[in-house]
C-alpha positions as a Python dict, from the first residue, in 0.01 Angstrom:
ca = {
    (1, 'V'): (0, 0, 0),
    (2, 'V'): (-240, -91, 280),
    (3, 'L'): (-297, -458, 345),
    (4, 'H'): (-609, -584, 515),
    (5, 'E'): (-562, -834, 799),
    (6, 'R'): (-657, -1122, 573),
    (7, 'D'): (-414, -1007, 303),
    (8, 'A'): (-133, -983, 558),
    (9, 'E'): (-218, -1333, 682),
    (10, 'L'): (-201, -1472, 328),
    (11, 'A'): (112, -1279, 231),
    (12, 'T'): (405, -1513, 179),
    (13, 'P'): (729, -1492, -15),
    (14, 'V'): (652, -1551, -381),
    (15, 'G'): (918, -1819, -413),
    (16, 'K'): (771, -2032, -134),
    (17, 'W'): (418, -2033, -280),
    (18, 'D'): (559, -2100, -626),
    (19, 'T'): (732, -2409, -485),
    (20, 'E'): (418, -2522, -302),
    (21, 'Q'): (203, -2459, -608),
    (22, 'A'): (442, -2663, -822),
    (23, 'L'): (432, -2940, -561),
    (24, 'A'): (49, -2934, -559),
    (25, 'A'): (47, -2955, -940),
    (26, 'E'): (294, -3246, -929),
    (27, 'F'): (79, -3424, -668),
    (28, 'A'): (-225, -3386, -896),
    (29, 'R'): (-32, -3511, -1201),
    (30, 'T'): (112, -3816, -1024),
    (31, 'L'): (-223, -3897, -856),
    (32, 'A'): (-387, -3899, -1201),
    (33, 'L'): (-115, -4137, -1325),
    (34, 'A'): (-162, -4363, -1022),
    (35, 'W'): (-537, -4386, -1092),
    (36, 'K'): (-460, -4484, -1453),
    (37, 'G'): (-252, -4771, -1320),
    (38, 'Q'): (81, -4610, -1403),
    (39, 'H'): (207, -4632, -1047),
    (40, 'S'): (579, -4628, -1106),
    (41, 'T'): (644, -4474, -763),
    (42, 'E'): (618, -4119, -900),
    (43, 'L'): (352, -4037, -641),
    (44, 'C'): (577, -4161, -361),
    (45, 'R'): (846, -3912, -464),
    (46, 'V'): (602, -3625, -399),
    (47, 'L'): (486, -3764, -63),
    (48, 'C'): (679, -3783, 263),
    (49, 'D'): (755, -4144, 358),
    (50, 'D'): (532, -4109, 667),
    (51, 'V'): (257, -3913, 492),
    (52, 'R'): (-83, -3915, 664),
    (53, 'V'): (-360, -3983, 408),
    (54, 'E'): (-729, -3964, 500),
    (55, 'T'): (-998, -4038, 239),
    (56, 'P'): (-1365, -4133, 273),
    (57, 'L'): (-1261, -4496, 209),
    (58, 'W'): (-899, -4530, 323),
    (59, 'S'): (-661, -4413, 590),
    (60, 'F'): (-281, -4452, 560),
    (61, 'T'): (34, -4342, 738),
    (62, 'D'): (270, -4462, 469),
    (63, 'A'): (326, -4347, 109),
    (64, 'D'): (386, -4698, -27),
    (65, 'A'): (61, -4832, 123),
    (66, 'Y'): (-134, -4542, -30),
    (67, 'E'): (15, -4599, -374),
    (68, 'E'): (-48, -4974, -346),
    (69, 'A'): (-416, -4913, -260),
    (70, 'L'): (-449, -4682, -562),
    (71, 'A'): (-294, -4952, -784),
    (72, 'E'): (-541, -5212, -651),
    (73, 'A'): (-835, -4975, -708),
    (74, 'S'): (-718, -4900, -1061),
    (75, 'A'): (-687, -5274, -1134),
    (76, 'F'): (-1038, -5334, -995),
    (77, 'F'): (-1191, -5074, -1227),
    (78, 'T'): (-1004, -5189, -1539),
    (79, 'R'): (-1044, -5566, -1514),
    (80, 'G'): (-1332, -5771, -1639),
    (81, 'D'): (-1458, -5952, -1945),
    (82, 'T'): (-1533, -5634, -2137),
    (83, 'P'): (-1267, -5371, -2195),
    (84, 'S'): (-1325, -5058, -1993),
    (85, 'A'): (-1168, -4716, -1990),
    (86, 'P'): (-906, -4663, -1721),
    (87, 'P'): (-1000, -4439, -1429),
    (88, 'T'): (-959, -4072, -1513),
    (89, 'L'): (-876, -3799, -1264),
    (90, 'V'): (-943, -3448, -1398),
    (91, 'V'): (-797, -3162, -1196),
    (92, 'F'): (-1013, -2849, -1199),
    (93, 'S'): (-809, -2615, -982),
    (94, 'Q'): (-555, -2572, -711),
    (95, 'E'): (-537, -2287, -466),
    (96, 'R'): (-344, -2177, -163),
    (97, 'L'): (-531, -2220, 163),
    (98, 'R'): (-269, -2084, 400),
    (99, 'D'): (106, -2089, 440),
    (100, 'G'): (214, -2450, 384),
    (101, 'A'): (-123, -2579, 257),
    (102, 'A'): (-308, -2601, -74),
    (103, 'L'): (-638, -2737, -203),
    (104, 'V'): (-665, -2940, -524),
    (105, 'R'): (-1018, -2981, -669),
    (106, 'W'): (-1078, -3277, -899),
    (107, 'Q'): (-1325, -3525, -1046),
    (108, 'L'): (-1254, -3896, -1063),
    (109, 'G'): (-1434, -4096, -1331),
    (110, 'V'): (-1439, -4476, -1322),
    (111, 'E'): (-1646, -4747, -1488),
    (112, 'W'): (-1794, -4992, -1238),
    (113, 'P'): (-1723, -5351, -1350),
    (114, 'S'): (-2083, -5466, -1395),
    (115, 'V'): (-2306, -5577, -1679),
    (116, 'W'): (-2458, -5228, -1710),
    (117, 'R'): (-2111, -5061, -1691),
    (118, 'A'): (-2215, -4778, -1463),
    (119, 'R'): (-1995, -4471, -1506),
    (120, 'I'): (-1908, -4326, -1165),
    (121, 'N'): (-1804, -3963, -1124),
    (122, 'V'): (-1677, -3853, -785),
    (123, 'L'): (-1634, -3481, -730),
    (124, 'G'): (-1381, -3413, -458),
    (125, 'E'): (-1088, -3219, -325),
    (126, 'S'): (-758, -3294, -159),
    (127, 'E'): (-618, -3064, 106),
    (128, 'L'): (-241, -3089, 103),
    (129, 'V'): (-4, -2990, 384),
    (130, 'F'): (361, -2941, 293),
    (131, 'A'): (674, -3011, 497),
    (132, 'D'): (1036, -3016, 382),
    (133, 'G'): (946, -2974, 15),
    (134, 'R'): (704, -3270, 5),
    (135, 'V'): (342, -3347, 88),
    (136, 'S'): (314, -3454, 453),
    (137, 'R'): (-66, -3480, 481),
    (138, 'V'): (-351, -3544, 236),
    (139, 'S'): (-710, -3494, 353),
    (140, 'E'): (-950, -3600, 79),
    (141, 'R'): (-1317, -3500, 80),
    (142, 'W'): (-1592, -3605, -157),
    (143, 'H'): (-1903, -3399, -229),
    (144, 'Q'): (-2111, -3716, -187),
    (145, 'T'): (-2067, -3988, 73),
    (146, 'P'): (-1947, -4327, -57),
    (147, 'M'): (-2297, -4465, 11),
    (148, 'Q'): (-2457, -4184, -195),
    (149, 'V'): (-2215, -4253, -480),
    (150, 'F'): (-2305, -4623, -470),
    (151, 'T'): (-2683, -4580, -449),
    (152, 'Q'): (-2707, -4291, -697),
    (153, 'Q'): (-2447, -4398, -952),
    (154, 'V'): (-2370, -4770, -923),
    (155, 'L'): (-2706, -4937, -862),
    (156, 'P'): (-2891, -4992, -1191),
    (157, 'R'): (-3180, -4768, -1289),
    (158, 'M'): (-3428, -4807, -1570),
    (159, 'R'): (-3206, -4608, -1810),
    (160, 'D'): (-2921, -4850, -1737),
    (161, 'V'): (-3137, -5148, -1833),
    (162, 'F'): (-3249, -4979, -2156),
    (163, 'S'): (-2895, -4883, -2254),
    (164, 'L'): (-2740, -5216, -2156),
    (165, 'W'): (-2575, -5281, -2491),
    (166, 'N'): (-2558, -4924, -2613),
    (167, 'S'): (-2261, -4697, -2604),
    (168, 'P'): (-2184, -4472, -2431),
    (169, 'T'): (-2339, -4566, -2102),
    (170, 'A'): (-2561, -4321, -1918),
    (171, 'E'): (-2376, -4132, -1649),
    (172, 'H'): (-2438, -3894, -1364),
    (173, 'V'): (-2229, -3577, -1359),
    (174, 'P'): (-2193, -3445, -1004),
    (175, 'I'): (-2209, -3071, -944),
    (176, 'R'): (-2088, -2905, -626),
    (177, 'V'): (-2380, -2731, -451),
    (178, 'D'): (-2267, -2439, -235),
    (179, 'E'): (-2602, -2329, -98),
    (180, 'T'): (-2971, -2422, -101),
    (181, 'R'): (-3252, -2177, -24),
    (182, 'R'): (-3626, -2188, -87),
    (183, 'G'): (-3596, -2484, -321),
    (184, 'Y'): (-3315, -2334, -531),
    (185, 'E'): (-2957, -2459, -540),
    (186, 'L'): (-2648, -2247, -599),
    (187, 'A'): (-2409, -2473, -787),
    (188, 'V'): (-2052, -2426, -906),
    (189, 'L'): (-1984, -2558, -1255),
    (190, 'P'): (-1631, -2670, -1347),
}
C-alpha cells in the first residue's frame, strides 16, 4: 500500500482517533445540554480545568467560567413574559483535522426575547484541541459576524410585523457559502 504524503500525515493509531472522536462527540452532546440550561457540570468534565475558549463573543481560560456564561445565555433566551423554546444546538458533523484536533460543525437556534420573537440561527464550528484525554482548547467560529446576526436576524423586518401574533415566527436559515463567482454562490447544505 502506497500512502501519499497527506495520508501519512493524517495516519494515526485507530484507538487514539476513536478516543478523540468520542471526546468530540461528548463535547458536542454536553454543549447542547449546556445551551438548553441543563448545565450540571457535564461540560466541565470534558474540558480541562484551564481550557482556553475563544468565541466571537466570549473569551475564557477556565471551564467553570465558560459553563457559567453558557448558563446565563441560556437563561437570557428562555426568560420573558411569553414562553419560548429553549436554545437548540444541532450538531451536523465532526471530523479529524490533525493529530490531537477535531472540528465540530453545528447550528445554534435561539428565540430572541422580543415582542416579535425573532428566531436566530447561528451556523458555526468549534475547533477542539485535545490534551490528556480532555479538551484543552476550543476555538469557535461563526459563519456570520455577531453584528450580521443581529442586523439580519434580530432587528424586525416587515414580515416580523405582519406575523407578530402568528406562529411559528419567520426565521432565517443560514447556509455556509464556500465560494462566490460571477454572481453565483456555492453553498453547502446540512
